[in-house]
XYZ file of N, CA and C in Angstrom:
327
model
N 6.714 10.201 6.508
C 6.016 9.468 7.536
C 6.989 8.820 8.558
N 8.113 8.220 8.089
C 9.011 7.623 9.067
C 9.591 8.630 10.046
N 9.872 9.825 9.597
C 10.455 10.803 10.565
C 9.439 11.236 11.590
N 8.170 11.371 11.192
C 7.111 11.713 12.168
C 6.948 10.603 13.168
N 6.917 9.338 12.710
C 6.761 8.217 13.600
C 8.011 8.089 14.530
N 9.154 8.408 14.045
C 10.363 8.381 14.876
C 10.309 9.407 15.967
N 9.858 10.607 15.654
C 9.764 11.624 16.687
C 8.653 11.297 17.719
N 7.673 10.528 17.301
C 6.618 10.132 18.217
C 7.093 9.156 19.273
N 8.160 8.389 18.961
C 8.660 7.477 19.949
C 9.079 8.146 21.252
N 9.652 9.341 21.147
C 9.986 10.086 22.373
C 8.744 10.590 23.088
N 7.804 11.162 22.323
C 6.615 11.763 22.920
C 5.585 10.735 23.346
N 5.774 9.480 23.038
C 4.729 8.475 23.332
C 4.474 8.361 24.830
N 5.446 8.615 25.666
C 5.255 8.524 27.117
C 4.377 9.650 27.646
N 4.184 10.718 26.899
C 3.397 11.857 27.339
C 2.000 11.835 26.745
N 1.710 10.938 25.776
C 0.460 10.949 25.036
C -0.442 9.824 25.521
N -1.632 10.175 26.008
C -2.577 9.149 26.423
C -3.146 8.416 25.185
N -3.271 7.101 25.276
C -3.760 6.261 24.190
C -2.896 6.358 22.919
N -1.605 6.525 23.128
C -0.696 6.656 21.986
C -0.743 5.425 21.067
N -0.715 4.267 21.631
C -0.637 3.061 20.824
C -1.848 2.883 19.902
N -2.994 3.338 20.366
C -4.217 3.200 19.536
C -4.089 4.034 18.260
N -3.663 5.298 18.405
C -3.579 6.179 17.251
C -2.350 5.866 16.395
N -1.230 5.515 17.003
C -0.039 5.250 16.234
C -0.122 3.976 15.435
N -0.851 3.015 15.899
C -0.930 1.713 15.170
C -1.463 1.912 13.780
N -2.425 2.834 13.592
C -2.990 3.129 12.267
C -1.897 3.670 11.342
N -1.069 4.538 11.889
C 0.001 5.114 11.083
C 1.113 4.106 10.756
N 1.452 3.239 11.734
C 2.457 2.242 11.477
C 2.019 1.252 10.457
N 0.751 0.960 10.361
C 0.250 0.056 9.335
C 0.429 0.633 7.902
N 0.473 1.939 7.808
C 0.550 2.578 6.482
C 1.964 3.025 6.075
N 2.954 2.724 6.895
C 4.260 3.286 6.594
C 4.896 2.742 5.331
N 4.525 1.560 4.888
C 5.049 1.000 3.626
C 4.097 1.154 2.481
N 2.958 1.790 2.689
C 1.907 1.869 1.661
C 2.152 2.975 0.688
N 1.607 2.828 -0.501
C 1.624 3.896 -1.486
C 0.477 4.829 -1.180
N 0.765 6.008 -0.657
C -0.249 6.874 -0.141
C -1.161 7.396 -1.222
N -0.685 7.595 -2.396
C -1.543 8.074 -3.486
C -2.611 7.052 -3.822
N -2.222 5.777 -3.884
C -3.207 4.753 -4.197
C -4.216 4.570 -3.090
N -3.816 4.749 -1.848
C -4.757 4.630 -0.726
C -5.661 5.814 -0.666
N -5.152 6.981 -0.971
C -5.911 8.229 -0.797
C -7.132 8.265 -1.679
N -7.027 7.763 -2.896
C -8.172 7.845 -3.797
C -8.440 6.492 -4.458
N -9.662 6.109 -4.446
C -10.051 4.882 -5.129
C -11.098 5.295 -6.166
N -10.807 5.034 -7.448
C -11.673 5.455 -8.536
C -12.626 4.334 -8.852
N -13.876 4.660 -8.872
C -14.924 3.696 -9.260
C -15.607 4.182 -10.522
N -15.573 3.357 -11.550
C -16.165 3.727 -12.838
C -17.598 3.197 -12.878
N -18.534 4.045 -13.352
C -19.893 3.634 -13.514
C -20.229 3.224 -14.924
N -19.245 3.157 -15.796
C -19.443 2.693 -17.148
C -19.326 3.748 -18.201
N -19.755 4.964 -17.928
C -19.662 6.034 -18.947
C -18.512 6.960 -18.539
N -18.144 7.849 -19.476
C -16.993 8.700 -19.235
C -17.242 9.724 -18.149
N -18.452 10.159 -17.977
C -18.778 11.189 -16.966
C -19.075 10.579 -15.609
N -19.241 9.276 -15.549
C -19.652 8.648 -14.260
C -18.514 8.118 -13.441
N -17.411 8.837 -13.358
C -16.275 8.409 -12.526
C -16.462 9.032 -11.124
N -16.448 8.168 -10.146
C -16.616 8.601 -8.766
C -15.291 8.334 -8.046
N -14.850 9.309 -7.234
C -13.638 9.143 -6.466
C -14.055 9.033 -4.992
N -13.669 7.917 -4.369
C -13.938 7.694 -2.950
C -12.630 7.532 -2.184
N -12.646 7.936 -0.920
C -11.472 7.728 -0.077
C -11.509 6.344 0.510
N -10.357 5.712 0.592
C -10.206 4.443 1.249
C -10.396 4.656 2.750
N -11.007 3.731 3.451
C -11.204 3.865 4.891
C -9.928 3.958 5.660
N -8.858 3.283 5.207
C -7.562 3.358 5.886
C -7.024 4.747 5.844
N -7.213 5.462 4.700
C -6.713 6.850 4.562
C -7.435 7.762 5.480
N -8.735 7.612 5.594
C -9.530 8.442 6.498
C -9.100 8.229 7.946
N -8.897 6.958 8.328
C -8.440 6.678 9.714
C -7.051 7.236 9.931
N -6.176 7.145 8.968
C -4.826 7.651 9.124
C -4.808 9.168 9.273
N -5.613 9.869 8.479
C -5.693 11.329 8.630
C -6.221 11.728 9.963
N -7.229 11.022 10.462
C -7.801 11.297 11.768
C -6.759 11.044 12.866
N -6.080 9.938 12.807
C -5.047 9.586 13.800
C -3.927 10.583 13.783
N -3.475 11.016 12.587
C -2.398 12.001 12.480
C -2.803 13.297 13.125
N -4.010 13.794 12.822
C -4.487 15.056 13.409
C -4.654 14.939 14.937
N -5.127 13.799 15.398
C -5.272 13.585 16.847
C -3.923 13.600 17.561
N -2.945 12.891 16.994
C -1.631 12.845 17.616
C -0.973 14.202 17.618
N -1.114 14.960 16.548
C -0.582 16.341 16.532
C -1.179 17.169 17.645
N -2.479 17.055 17.799
C -3.180 17.809 18.825
C -2.751 17.356 20.226
N -2.588 16.083 20.456
C -2.189 15.563 21.732
C -0.745 15.997 22.114
N 0.120 16.071 21.104
C 1.494 16.500 21.395
C 1.484 17.980 21.815
N 0.721 18.811 21.147
C 0.704 20.242 21.469
C 0.060 20.471 22.823
N -0.903 19.693 23.193
C -1.703 19.965 24.372
C -1.417 19.010 25.538
N -0.309 18.266 25.502
C 0.018 17.341 26.571
C 0.277 18.132 27.867
N -0.550 17.895 28.942
C -0.442 18.709 30.118
C 0.832 18.477 30.944
N 1.488 17.322 30.795
C 2.674 17.062 31.606
C 3.948 17.377 30.888
N 3.865 17.695 29.607
C 5.060 18.011 28.811
C 5.223 19.538 28.739
N 6.298 20.038 29.367
C 6.600 21.455 29.306
C 8.027 21.603 28.779
N 8.180 22.403 27.782
C 9.517 22.647 27.227
C 10.261 23.691 28.031
N 11.553 23.669 27.942
C 12.382 24.613 28.710
C 12.070 26.037 28.263
N 11.873 26.924 29.236
C 11.589 28.320 28.995
C 12.728 29.129 29.541
N 13.456 29.855 28.701
C 14.625 30.600 29.105
C 14.290 31.738 30.047
N 13.028 32.175 30.095
C 12.630 33.253 30.974
C 12.271 32.792 32.373
N 12.192 31.521 32.618
C 11.852 30.987 33.958
C 13.122 30.521 34.664
N 13.090 30.597 35.994
C 14.258 30.190 36.819
C 14.361 28.655 36.837
N 15.498 28.081 36.430
C 15.665 26.621 36.546
C 16.037 26.248 37.968
N 15.604 25.065 38.383
C 15.878 24.536 39.719
C 16.429 23.125 39.561
N 17.484 22.800 40.344
C 18.024 21.439 40.351
C 17.407 20.726 41.544
N 16.734 19.645 41.299
C 16.103 18.848 42.333
C 16.919 17.549 42.467
N 17.417 17.289 43.689
C 18.287 16.130 43.941
C 17.514 15.105 44.743
N 17.615 13.857 44.307
C 17.005 12.730 44.990
C 18.123 11.804 45.448
N 18.018 11.298 46.697
C 19.057 10.383 47.185
C 18.452 9.329 48.089
N 19.045 8.155 48.080
C 18.696 7.095 49.000
C 19.978 6.404 49.409
N 19.905 5.285 50.109
C 21.083 4.538 50.501
C 21.830 3.938 49.317
N 21.081 3.729 48.214
C 21.654 3.031 47.087
C 21.951 3.912 45.846
N 21.285 5.037 45.770
C 21.409 5.792 44.517
C 21.236 7.298 44.758
N 21.708 8.045 43.813
C 21.504 9.519 43.812
C 21.195 9.943 42.419
N 20.306 10.891 42.269
C 19.987 11.448 40.945
C 19.599 12.903 41.061
N 19.622 13.588 39.970
C 19.218 14.985 39.920
C 18.463 15.260 38.656
N 17.597 16.264 38.751
C 16.792 16.671 37.556
C 16.748 18.204 37.533
N 16.899 18.726 36.328
C 16.780 20.177 36.080
C 15.315 20.458 35.737
N 14.656 21.270 36.548
C 13.230 21.532 36.362
C 12.920 23.008 36.404
N 11.713 23.344 35.936
C 11.193 24.698 36.016
C 9.766 24.627 36.506
N 9.348 25.681 37.238
C 7.983 25.703 37.721
C 7.053 26.186 36.627
N 5.985 25.444 36.412
C 4.928 25.815 35.433
C 3.598 25.636 36.146
N 2.896 26.727 36.346
C 1.609 26.738 37.006
C 1.654 26.088 38.418
N 2.699 26.401 39.159
C 2.838 25.898 40.536
C 3.318 24.472 40.643
N 3.714 23.880 39.551
C 4.149 22.484 39.536
C 5.507 22.400 38.932
N 6.432 21.642 39.590
C 7.763 21.419 39.035
C 7.766 20.207 38.114
């Protein structure tokens, strides 16, 4: 869990509503996942054991799946493609100069 949350720190700027979904996962980073995943309720007899999921576990699974989907489908995040022509775009003003290495994706740099 910590490595996934660490990698999300970089991608957070590309994910809409990141804080909403990540807060659920940050709350569980110190938790014992096995204990949260299943809560056993006994009905008194040997056959009457019911296993229910904790609400926090259900929310965490939903948030995890949503964040994975948002990372894959982020419209502004494009990874470097070796088959496309790279372009250096230079920005300058009286006070500063900068450059960015970009590639065209669907008519947008």
